[in-house]
Amino acid sequence: MSESHHPTGIKRWLYTTNHKDIGTLYLWFSFLMFLVGGVMALVIRAELFQPGLQLVEPNFFNQMTTMHGLIMVFGAVMPAFVGLANWMIPLMIGAPDMALPRLNNLSFWILPFAFFMLLSTLFMPGGAPNFGWTFYAPLSTTYAPPSVTYFIFAIHIMGASSILGSINIIATIMGMRAPGMGYMKMPLFVWTWFITAYLLIAVMPVLAGAVTMMLIDIHFGGSFFSAAGGGDPVLFQHIFWFFGHPEVYIMILPAFGVASAIIPTFARKPLFGYHSMVYATASIAFLSFIVWAHHMFTVGMPLVAEGFFMFSTMIIAVPTGVKIFNWVATMWRGSMTFETPMLFAVAFVILFTIGGFSGLMLAIAPADFQYHDTYFVVAHFHYVLVPGAIFGIMAAVYFWLPKWCGKMYDEMMGKVHFWLSFIGLNVTFFPMHFVGLAGMPRRIPDYALQFADFNMISSAGAFLFGFSQVFFLGIVLQTILYGKKARSEVWDNPHGLEWTLPSPPPYHSFTQPPQVTMAHASPR
Amino acid sequence: MAKQDPEIYYVPEKSRKPILMALAMFLTVFGAATTINHMSGTAIFPIGGYILFAGLVLFVTIMFLWFRTAIMENLAGLNNEQVKQSYVLGMSWFIFSEVMFFFGFFFALAYVRNFAVPWLGGEADLLGTMRQSTHDILWNGLVTQWPLMETPQQAVGGASQQLIANNGEFIGPHASMSFPGWLGLFTWLPLWNTVVLLTSSFTVHIAHLHLKNNDRNKLTVWLGITVLLGITFILLQYIEYHEAYNQYGLTLQSGIYGTTFFMLTGFHGFHVIMGTVILLVMWLRSTIAGHFSPSNHFGFEAASWYWHFVDVVWVCLFIFVYIL
């Protein structure tokens, strides 16, 4: 019994049932994948530094864009948020651990195997998947390399991991809240993850269905996606985006929760509009199911469908605007200070809004015929994912790292990391708007000469951004090894149950249900 | 370990089962991918079948041990109300994920019936839009119908004549599994399948009521009947597939009707097999090991939920695949 409370050595990590250990594993794994996916992005940017083919073959370039997307989505962003959920949700709701601790460990350990299998396709005859992270049929069926079979099964087990992890998170939130922690008193990070987990359970099985249909078409003579048998390649796009659109909210909603925790702390004011935040999150989740075909405006849908998906997409701007308004109103006349987490959170609000606006432009069906499959789309989704999802994760790490390891990071170094990342990402992605509007297509290793200058700037920015993440690794290691001792509260009067525990918290967070008082519950 | 105080949370000890389960899943899918590529002539090495087999053996073994541990913990009184609730929530949301898996395949069926096939055949889709040139240029001669008895490929004169990339031979069936008219009603297998499965949903409910009344003998009988009905369904489905392949020319390769038919009924059939095994395990636990009490039997209840879910999927299949 005593051994289980202070486990040591490698077995602690392999056999653990502890939400903090599993959260740590998720976070380190996602950072490793972030670097792997980042190196692939740098291969892409190095090739695009100048027009013409310099470094890689076109086929390998396509493998890089495909693997970069898959690894960042399924290997970096999603596991990082699951890691944060593992660490923070039990602390925030006053639970001892996750509801199903052994299942939790299974959810994590599937991932290294799945990504080993996915990455091993790079070394197979015919190369890795080269059909883009959206794997549209028939590129991914009739014309796919043999390694597509491994890709399909890797997606299957990643999906199983996500579903099991989400079931665990929902069961934890529904069943493990401390007495007094009603649903409308939960911190917004818990709320956003609650809704995210629901989205994951709803759409990951649909993705599993999509890759299963691919498998049947490729190897067993099925005709889901081939017109010769009566199917339709466009069916693939419908099913994929029925998964894919909720998926993009899966990658951003937890970041909304992080921003809603950080901004009130450093504005020293309660969060403005707690209830409207909850309702806005739920509305976004609902709308995410009925907007999927805005990714396919140019595919030749019936006109009435184009109109429906255009308007339903634009409606999403309303709840998103509510959230942006609430964050700004929280900062309004607050006693603001700009520690590193706050810098990331404020940059998140501003830059995510830019990504949101370019999304609105893309939502206009007639205009999308110009933007479709250009670098404008690449600029748009990188503006919502890098300063959106990634900055959300960075902000969360700086905010809670002192709580996790009991040591304070170096504020100066954190600020340097922030500014390098901020400049790097804007230099990388802002020019992509211009080349995209001018007509530069995505996923092509070469380009016309008039795009040369902006591409060179983008590539320089990408290397700056990539370097600053290695710097981030250094900061985290320095904090863990040599950081100064952190207080229980860490920040000035922060809000929530997690700050009532010492830093680092005991191995089993709350062994008895804590008393939730008004001081800990949201809204304040 | 002592019994748990309900005021103190219970967290299980560390366990080596999860990571072994992850290993089993990896071996299973890696072996499966290699085996499937081997069948298609593109394997990276030939021993995929052994890896698949090893993975499945490990998977079943760990699953057995994992469930055994969970049952032992419950019998030892370690599970407080909160832990029990976690299992209830876990099962409910697992079934929801299964519902969404089937939703994807029903979505595909609805899309091809209402959009893809009308377009290919030069008719208006559900929203009144037509794709005349698709029909006239690529698939001239195709007639819109459901079930699709002649594939677009056949309509233009075979794989060598079609104008887009060839991805296989798709030969339509001679007969379909759809509603044969009132005269053939009683020789129509899907009707009997429906009767069998609906009855079994009813019998498992009766078994549950007897368990709540602690009437063990009746529980054994009614749960046993449910298992037998499950096996009957699987046999009937086997006969149906045999007929489809050997008499109707209806196969997975016979165009979109065959593909959707076999994928939907096939995944459902797989779930029936799983459900029957689960119910059989419950029957063995109840009769041999004497498990379950009127107030503590979530294993049984979860199995019956799963069975009802499988039944509801069948009703949807019966309506959308067989009748409409």
mmCIF file of N, CA, C and O in Angstrom, chain A residues 291-371:
data_model
loop_
_atom_site.group_PDB
_atom_site.id
_atom_site.type_symbol
_atom_site.label_atom_id
_atom_site.label_comp_id
_atom_site.label_asym_id
_atom_site.label_seq_id
_atom_site.Cartn_x
_atom_site.Cartn_y
_atom_site.Cartn_z
ATOM 1 N N VAL A 291 -22.102 22.497 -39.913
ATOM 2 C CA VAL A 291 -21.390 23.440 -40.785
ATOM 3 C C VAL A 291 -20.351 22.743 -41.663
ATOM 4 O O VAL A 291 -19.634 23.411 -42.393
ATOM 5 N N TRP A 292 -20.293 21.397 -41.614
ATOM 6 C CA TRP A 292 -19.119 20.726 -42.144
ATOM 7 C C TRP A 292 -18.825 21.026 -43.617
ATOM 8 O O TRP A 292 -17.674 21.085 -44.011
ATOM 9 N N ALA A 293 -19.887 21.232 -44.418
ATOM 10 C CA ALA A 293 -19.623 21.311 -45.858
ATOM 11 C C ALA A 293 -19.050 22.652 -46.292
ATOM 12 O O ALA A 293 -18.794 22.852 -47.476
ATOM 13 N N HIS A 294 -18.801 23.580 -45.324
ATOM 14 C CA HIS A 294 -18.122 24.818 -45.745
ATOM 15 C C HIS A 294 -16.668 24.545 -46.141
ATOM 16 O O HIS A 294 -16.015 25.423 -46.668
ATOM 17 N N HIS A 295 -16.188 23.325 -45.877
ATOM 18 C CA HIS A 295 -14.853 22.951 -46.349
ATOM 19 C C HIS A 295 -14.880 22.520 -47.809
ATOM 20 O O HIS A 295 -13.843 22.248 -48.390
ATOM 21 N N MET A 296 -16.092 22.390 -48.381
ATOM 22 C CA MET A 296 -16.214 21.765 -49.697
ATOM 23 C C MET A 296 -17.077 22.595 -50.635
ATOM 24 O O MET A 296 -17.768 22.052 -51.487
ATOM 25 N N PHE A 297 -17.037 23.914 -50.492
ATOM 26 C CA PHE A 297 -17.894 24.757 -51.323
ATOM 27 C C PHE A 297 -17.641 24.561 -52.815
ATOM 28 O O PHE A 297 -18.541 24.706 -53.627
ATOM 29 N N THR A 298 -16.400 24.251 -53.179
ATOM 30 C CA THR A 298 -16.078 24.176 -54.607
ATOM 31 C C THR A 298 -16.268 22.786 -55.191
ATOM 32 O O THR A 298 -15.935 22.546 -56.338
ATOM 33 N N VAL A 299 -16.812 21.844 -54.399
ATOM 34 C CA VAL A 299 -16.848 20.463 -54.872
ATOM 35 C C VAL A 299 -18.047 20.199 -55.778
ATOM 36 O O VAL A 299 -18.123 19.173 -56.447
ATOM 37 N N GLY A 300 -18.996 21.142 -55.803
ATOM 38 C CA GLY A 300 -20.160 20.943 -56.658
ATOM 39 C C GLY A 300 -21.370 20.462 -55.893
ATOM 40 O O GLY A 300 -22.032 19.514 -56.292
ATOM 41 N N MET A 301 -21.656 21.142 -54.782
ATOM 42 C CA MET A 301 -22.837 20.770 -53.999
ATOM 43 C C MET A 301 -24.053 21.486 -54.564
ATOM 44 O O MET A 301 -23.924 22.511 -55.218
ATOM 45 N N PRO A 302 -25.259 20.985 -54.264
ATOM 46 C CA PRO A 302 -26.465 21.726 -54.632
ATOM 47 C C PRO A 302 -26.428 23.137 -54.034
ATOM 48 O O PRO A 302 -25.922 23.340 -52.924
ATOM 49 N N LEU A 303 -26.991 24.098 -54.759
ATOM 50 C CA LEU A 303 -26.909 25.492 -54.350
ATOM 51 C C LEU A 303 -27.516 25.722 -52.967
ATOM 52 O O LEU A 303 -26.976 26.485 -52.163
ATOM 53 N N VAL A 304 -28.622 25.038 -52.688
ATOM 54 C CA VAL A 304 -29.285 25.249 -51.406
ATOM 55 C C VAL A 304 -28.371 24.794 -50.268
ATOM 56 O O VAL A 304 -28.346 25.395 -49.186
ATOM 57 N N ALA A 305 -27.557 23.774 -50.524
ATOM 58 C CA ALA A 305 -26.611 23.317 -49.502
ATOM 59 C C ALA A 305 -25.510 24.359 -49.293
ATOM 60 O O ALA A 305 -25.105 24.631 -48.156
ATOM 61 N N GLU A 306 -25.039 24.965 -50.399
ATOM 62 C CA GLU A 306 -24.022 26.010 -50.261
ATOM 63 C C GLU A 306 -24.547 27.124 -49.357
ATOM 64 O O GLU A 306 -23.857 27.611 -48.470
ATOM 65 N N GLY A 307 -25.802 27.525 -49.612
ATOM 66 C CA GLY A 307 -26.388 28.605 -48.816
ATOM 67 C C GLY A 307 -26.536 28.210 -47.363
ATOM 68 O O GLY A 307 -26.158 28.958 -46.452
ATOM 69 N N PHE A 308 -27.056 27.014 -47.118
ATOM 70 C CA PHE A 308 -27.255 26.576 -45.741
ATOM 71 C C PHE A 308 -25.938 26.566 -44.973
ATOM 72 O O PHE A 308 -25.831 27.096 -43.866
ATOM 73 N N PHE A 309 -24.906 25.962 -45.591
ATOM 74 C CA PHE A 309 -23.644 25.841 -44.854
ATOM 75 C C PHE A 309 -22.949 27.183 -44.711
ATOM 76 O O PHE A 309 -22.213 27.410 -43.748
ATOM 77 N N MET A 310 -23.187 28.097 -45.654
ATOM 78 C CA MET A 310 -22.615 29.439 -45.515
ATOM 79 C C MET A 310 -23.211 30.151 -44.295
ATOM 80 O O MET A 310 -22.493 30.657 -43.438
ATOM 81 N N PHE A 311 -24.555 30.131 -44.200
ATOM 82 C CA PHE A 311 -25.178 30.884 -43.103
ATOM 83 C C PHE A 311 -24.937 30.207 -41.768
ATOM 84 O O PHE A 311 -24.657 30.872 -40.767
ATOM 85 N N SER A 312 -25.022 28.867 -41.718
ATOM 86 C CA SER A 312 -24.797 28.199 -40.430
ATOM 87 C C SER A 312 -23.373 28.468 -39.950
ATOM 88 O O SER A 312 -23.142 28.642 -38.750
ATOM 89 N N THR A 313 -22.426 28.564 -40.882
ATOM 90 C CA THR A 313 -21.047 28.843 -40.486
ATOM 91 C C THR A 313 -20.923 30.250 -39.907
ATOM 92 O O THR A 313 -20.259 30.463 -38.892
ATOM 93 N N MET A 314 -21.580 31.191 -40.558
ATOM 94 C CA MET A 314 -21.455 32.573 -40.080
ATOM 95 C C MET A 314 -22.072 32.754 -38.702
ATOM 96 O O MET A 314 -21.610 33.570 -37.916
ATOM 97 N N ILE A 315 -23.103 31.954 -38.412
ATOM 98 C CA ILE A 315 -23.741 32.070 -37.092
ATOM 99 C C ILE A 315 -22.738 31.760 -35.987
ATOM 100 O O ILE A 315 -22.833 32.297 -34.881
ATOM 101 N N ILE A 316 -21.747 30.928 -36.271
ATOM 102 C CA ILE A 316 -20.753 30.587 -35.242
ATOM 103 C C ILE A 316 -20.024 31.835 -34.762
ATOM 104 O O ILE A 316 -19.551 31.897 -33.626
ATOM 105 N N ALA A 317 -19.951 32.850 -35.619
ATOM 106 C CA ALA A 317 -19.281 34.078 -35.195
ATOM 107 C C ALA A 317 -19.973 34.706 -33.992
ATOM 108 O O ALA A 317 -19.344 35.434 -33.218
ATOM 109 N N VAL A 318 -21.275 34.417 -33.809
ATOM 110 C CA VAL A 318 -21.992 35.052 -32.691
ATOM 111 C C VAL A 318 -21.497 34.533 -31.332
ATOM 112 O O VAL A 318 -20.999 35.329 -30.523
ATOM 113 N N PRO A 319 -21.596 33.220 -31.063
ATOM 114 C CA PRO A 319 -21.077 32.772 -29.761
ATOM 115 C C PRO A 319 -19.578 33.020 -29.603
ATOM 116 O O PRO A 319 -19.114 33.287 -28.482
ATOM 117 N N THR A 320 -18.822 32.940 -30.698
ATOM 118 C CA THR A 320 -17.388 33.208 -30.585
ATOM 119 C C THR A 320 -17.172 34.674 -30.216
ATOM 120 O O THR A 320 -16.316 34.991 -29.388
ATOM 121 N N GLY A 321 -17.976 35.560 -30.827
ATOM 122 C CA GLY A 321 -17.877 36.979 -30.489
ATOM 123 C C GLY A 321 -18.221 37.228 -29.033
ATOM 124 O O GLY A 321 -17.593 38.064 -28.363
ATOM 125 N N VAL A 322 -19.215 36.481 -28.512
ATOM 126 C CA VAL A 322 -19.568 36.616 -27.095
ATOM 127 C C VAL A 322 -18.346 36.334 -26.230
ATOM 128 O O VAL A 322 -18.042 37.056 -25.266
ATOM 129 N N LYS A 323 -17.607 35.291 -26.609
ATOM 130 C CA LYS A 323 -16.440 34.918 -25.803
ATOM 131 C C LYS A 323 -15.363 35.992 -25.863
ATOM 132 O O LYS A 323 -14.819 36.401 -24.822
ATOM 133 N N ILE A 324 -15.069 36.453 -27.082
ATOM 134 C CA ILE A 324 -14.046 37.485 -27.222
ATOM 135 C C ILE A 324 -14.452 38.714 -26.408
ATOM 136 O O ILE A 324 -13.638 39.293 -25.669
ATOM 137 N N PHE A 325 -15.730 39.084 -26.519
ATOM 138 C CA PHE A 325 -16.224 40.247 -25.775
ATOM 139 C C PHE A 325 -16.014 40.055 -24.273
ATOM 140 O O PHE A 325 -15.551 40.952 -23.570
ATOM 141 N N ASN A 326 -16.346 38.845 -23.798
ATOM 142 C CA ASN A 326 -16.221 38.595 -22.360
ATOM 143 C C ASN A 326 -14.771 38.690 -21.887
ATOM 144 O O ASN A 326 -14.503 39.193 -20.793
ATOM 145 N N TRP A 327 -13.837 38.179 -22.699
ATOM 146 C CA TRP A 327 -12.431 38.271 -22.274
ATOM 147 C C TRP A 327 -11.985 39.725 -22.241
ATOM 148 O O TRP A 327 -11.292 40.144 -21.317
ATOM 149 N N VAL A 328 -12.388 40.478 -23.248
ATOM 150 C CA VAL A 328 -12.001 41.888 -23.272
ATOM 151 C C VAL A 328 -12.650 42.620 -22.101
ATOM 152 O O VAL A 328 -12.009 43.406 -21.405
ATOM 153 N N ALA A 329 -13.941 42.318 -21.839
ATOM 154 C CA ALA A 329 -14.638 42.979 -20.732
ATOM 155 C C ALA A 329 -14.020 42.589 -19.394
ATOM 156 O O ALA A 329 -14.026 43.390 -18.445
ATOM 157 N N THR A 330 -13.475 41.367 -19.299
ATOM 158 C CA THR A 330 -12.789 40.968 -18.062
ATOM 159 C C THR A 330 -11.557 41.841 -17.846
ATOM 160 O O THR A 330 -11.241 42.235 -16.717
ATOM 161 N N MET A 331 -10.850 42.151 -18.926
ATOM 162 C CA MET A 331 -9.630 42.956 -18.802
ATOM 163 C C MET A 331 -9.950 44.433 -18.583
ATOM 164 O O MET A 331 -9.130 45.166 -18.049
ATOM 165 N N TRP A 332 -11.133 44.850 -18.988
ATOM 166 C CA TRP A 332 -11.520 46.255 -18.945
ATOM 167 C C TRP A 332 -11.388 46.804 -17.527
ATOM 168 O O TRP A 332 -12.000 46.315 -16.603
ATOM 169 N N ARG A 333 -10.533 47.804 -17.361
ATOM 170 C CA ARG A 333 -10.284 48.476 -16.086
ATOM 171 C C ARG A 333 -9.813 47.503 -15.000
ATOM 172 O O ARG A 333 -10.046 47.736 -13.809
ATOM 173 N N GLY A 334 -9.166 46.417 -15.404
ATOM 174 C CA GLY A 334 -8.575 45.532 -14.414
ATOM 175 C C GLY A 334 -7.193 46.036 -14.006
ATOM 176 O O GLY A 334 -6.613 46.890 -14.667
ATOM 177 N N SER A 335 -6.690 45.483 -12.890
ATOM 178 C CA SER A 335 -5.316 45.824 -12.487
ATOM 179 C C SER A 335 -4.390 44.848 -13.191
ATOM 180 O O SER A 335 -3.956 43.858 -12.616
ATOM 181 N N MET A 336 -4.116 45.165 -14.448
ATOM 182 C CA MET A 336 -3.456 44.167 -15.279
ATOM 183 C C MET A 336 -1.955 44.110 -15.027
ATOM 184 O O MET A 336 -1.303 45.145 -14.901
ATOM 185 N N THR A 337 -1.423 42.871 -14.988
ATOM 186 C CA THR A 337 0.022 42.683 -15.092
ATOM 187 C C THR A 337 0.254 41.667 -16.194
ATOM 188 O O THR A 337 -0.643 40.885 -16.514
ATOM 189 N N PHE A 338 1.448 41.686 -16.761
ATOM 190 C CA PHE A 338 1.680 40.870 -17.943
ATOM 191 C C PHE A 338 2.784 39.846 -17.705
ATOM 192 O O PHE A 338 3.848 39.919 -18.293
ATOM 193 N N GLU A 339 2.526 38.908 -16.812
ATOM 194 C CA GLU A 339 3.413 37.759 -16.695
ATOM 195 C C GLU A 339 3.239 36.886 -17.941
ATOM 196 O O GLU A 339 2.271 37.045 -18.689
ATOM 197 N N THR A 340 4.162 35.941 -18.114
ATOM 198 C CA THR A 340 4.175 35.158 -19.358
ATOM 199 C C THR A 340 2.827 34.506 -19.698
ATOM 200 O O THR A 340 2.382 34.604 -20.845
ATOM 201 N N PRO A 341 2.143 33.851 -18.736
ATOM 202 C CA PRO A 341 0.860 33.240 -19.128
ATOM 203 C C PRO A 341 -0.117 34.280 -19.668
ATOM 204 O O PRO A 341 -0.857 34.007 -20.611
ATOM 205 N N MET A 342 -0.119 35.481 -19.059
ATOM 206 C CA MET A 342 -1.032 36.529 -19.498
ATOM 207 C C MET A 342 -0.654 37.022 -20.891
ATOM 208 O O MET A 342 -1.532 37.276 -21.725
ATOM 209 N N LEU A 343 0.656 37.124 -21.160
ATOM 210 C CA LEU A 343 1.074 37.537 -22.499
ATOM 211 C C LEU A 343 0.533 36.562 -23.541
ATOM 212 O O LEU A 343 -0.031 36.964 -24.563
ATOM 213 N N PHE A 344 0.706 35.267 -23.253
ATOM 214 C CA PHE A 344 0.196 34.271 -24.200
ATOM 215 C C PHE A 344 -1.326 34.362 -24.317
ATOM 216 O O PHE A 344 -1.893 34.227 -25.408
ATOM 217 N N ALA A 345 -2.012 34.608 -23.195
ATOM 218 C CA ALA A 345 -3.478 34.639 -23.229
ATOM 219 C C ALA A 345 -3.977 35.859 -23.996
ATOM 220 O O ALA A 345 -4.928 35.759 -24.774
ATOM 221 N N VAL A 346 -3.333 37.015 -23.799
ATOM 222 C CA VAL A 346 -3.770 38.209 -24.521
ATOM 223 C C VAL A 346 -3.479 38.050 -26.013
ATOM 224 O O VAL A 346 -4.324 38.370 -26.866
ATOM 225 N N ALA A 347 -2.298 37.511 -26.337
ATOM 226 C CA ALA A 347 -1.982 37.263 -27.742
ATOM 227 C C ALA A 347 -2.979 36.276 -28.335
ATOM 228 O O ALA A 347 -3.403 36.420 -29.489
ATOM 229 N N PHE A 348 -3.384 35.318 -27.519
ATOM 230 C CA PHE A 348 -4.397 34.356 -27.961
ATOM 231 C C PHE A 348 -5.670 35.083 -28.378
ATOM 232 O O PHE A 348 -6.215 34.851 -29.458
ATOM 233 N N VAL A 349 -6.158 35.984 -27.518
ATOM 234 C CA VAL A 349 -7.418 36.682 -27.818
ATOM 235 C C VAL A 349 -7.288 37.473 -29.115
ATOM 236 O O VAL A 349 -8.154 37.421 -29.993
ATOM 237 N N ILE A 350 -6.178 38.191 -29.273
ATOM 238 C CA ILE A 350 -6.038 39.073 -30.444
ATOM 239 C C ILE A 350 -5.832 38.248 -31.720
ATOM 240 O O ILE A 350 -6.529 38.439 -32.716
ATOM 241 N N LEU A 351 -4.888 37.311 -31.671
ATOM 242 C CA LEU A 351 -4.541 36.604 -32.899
ATOM 243 C C LEU A 351 -5.604 35.580 -33.284
ATOM 244 O O LEU A 351 -5.856 35.357 -34.469
ATOM 245 N N PHE A 352 -6.248 34.979 -32.285
ATOM 246 C CA PHE A 352 -7.331 34.060 -32.615
ATOM 247 C C PHE A 352 -8.455 34.813 -33.313
ATOM 248 O O PHE A 352 -9.122 34.286 -34.204
ATOM 249 N N THR A 353 -8.664 36.071 -32.914
ATOM 250 C CA THR A 353 -9.692 36.873 -33.573
ATOM 251 C C THR A 353 -9.351 37.082 -35.048
ATOM 252 O O THR A 353 -10.237 37.028 -35.907
ATOM 253 N N ILE A 354 -8.066 37.302 -35.334
ATOM 254 C CA ILE A 354 -7.666 37.426 -36.746
ATOM 255 C C ILE A 354 -8.008 36.139 -37.492
ATOM 256 O O ILE A 354 -8.595 36.166 -38.579
ATOM 257 N N GLY A 355 -7.669 35.004 -36.881
ATOM 258 C CA GLY A 355 -8.000 33.718 -37.510
ATOM 259 C C GLY A 355 -9.491 33.544 -37.663
ATOM 260 O O GLY A 355 -9.974 32.975 -38.653
ATOM 261 N N GLY A 356 -10.260 34.043 -36.702
ATOM 262 C CA GLY A 356 -11.712 33.956 -36.792
ATOM 263 C C GLY A 356 -12.246 34.790 -37.936
ATOM 264 O O GLY A 356 -13.134 34.352 -38.685
ATOM 265 N N PHE A 357 -11.696 35.985 -38.107
ATOM 266 C CA PHE A 357 -12.171 36.848 -39.197
ATOM 267 C C PHE A 357 -11.835 36.264 -40.565
ATOM 268 O O PHE A 357 -12.658 36.304 -41.483
ATOM 269 N N SER A 358 -10.619 35.713 -40.704
ATOM 270 C CA SER A 358 -10.321 35.099 -42.008
ATOM 271 C C SER A 358 -11.216 33.886 -42.225
ATOM 272 O O SER A 358 -11.564 33.564 -43.362
ATOM 273 N N GLY A 359 -11.657 33.260 -41.126
ATOM 274 C CA GLY A 359 -12.618 32.173 -41.244
ATOM 275 C C GLY A 359 -13.952 32.668 -41.777
ATOM 276 O O GLY A 359 -14.588 32.012 -42.604
ATOM 277 N N LEU A 360 -14.367 33.835 -41.311
ATOM 278 C CA LEU A 360 -15.614 34.413 -41.828
ATOM 279 C C LEU A 360 -15.500 34.701 -43.320
ATOM 280 O O LEU A 360 -16.446 34.503 -44.078
ATOM 281 N N MET A 361 -14.317 35.198 -43.732
ATOM 282 C CA MET A 361 -14.127 35.438 -45.168
ATOM 283 C C MET A 361 -14.277 34.143 -45.951
ATOM 284 O O MET A 361 -14.935 34.100 -46.993
ATOM 285 N N LEU A 362 -13.683 33.070 -45.404
ATOM 286 C CA LEU A 362 -13.760 31.782 -46.090
ATOM 287 C C LEU A 362 -15.181 31.225 -46.085
ATOM 288 O O LEU A 362 -15.542 30.422 -46.933
ATOM 289 N N ALA A 363 -15.976 31.646 -45.105
ATOM 290 C CA ALA A 363 -17.337 31.121 -44.997
ATOM 291 C C ALA A 363 -18.241 31.660 -46.097
ATOM 292 O O ALA A 363 -19.307 31.094 -46.348
ATOM 293 N N ILE A 364 -17.844 32.768 -46.738
ATOM 294 C CA ILE A 364 -18.678 33.341 -47.794
ATOM 295 C C ILE A 364 -18.495 32.485 -49.043
ATOM 296 O O ILE A 364 -17.461 32.553 -49.716
ATOM 297 N N ALA A 365 -19.519 31.687 -49.356
ATOM 298 C CA ALA A 365 -19.349 30.668 -50.399
ATOM 299 C C ALA A 365 -18.825 31.240 -51.714
ATOM 300 O O ALA A 365 -17.866 30.701 -52.282
ATOM 301 N N PRO A 366 -19.412 32.331 -52.257
ATOM 302 C CA PRO A 366 -18.896 32.808 -53.552
ATOM 303 C C PRO A 366 -17.442 33.254 -53.464
ATOM 304 O O PRO A 366 -16.655 33.016 -54.402
ATOM 305 N N ALA A 367 -17.062 33.892 -52.353
ATOM 306 C CA ALA A 367 -15.679 34.329 -52.212
ATOM 307 C C ALA A 367 -14.744 33.137 -52.047
ATOM 308 O O ALA A 367 -13.592 33.168 -52.488
ATOM 309 N N ASP A 368 -15.259 32.071 -51.417
ATOM 310 C CA ASP A 368 -14.406 30.913 -51.161
ATOM 311 C C ASP A 368 -13.904 30.273 -52.458
ATOM 312 O O ASP A 368 -12.868 29.611 -52.460
ATOM 313 N N PHE A 369 -14.638 30.484 -53.550
ATOM 314 C CA PHE A 369 -14.155 29.915 -54.819
ATOM 315 C C PHE A 369 -12.790 30.484 -55.178
ATOM 316 O O PHE A 369 -11.999 29.837 -55.861
ATOM 317 N N GLN A 370 -12.515 31.720 -54.728
ATOM 318 C CA GLN A 370 -11.189 32.293 -54.951
ATOM 319 C C GLN A 370 -10.172 31.780 -53.931
ATOM 320 O O GLN A 370 -9.034 31.482 -54.269
ATOM 321 N N TYR A 371 -10.599 31.645 -52.675
ATOM 322 C CA TYR A 371 -9.642 31.304 -51.612
ATOM 323 C C TYR A 371 -9.335 29.808 -51.551
ATOM 324 O O TYR A 371 -8.305 29.402 -51.014
#
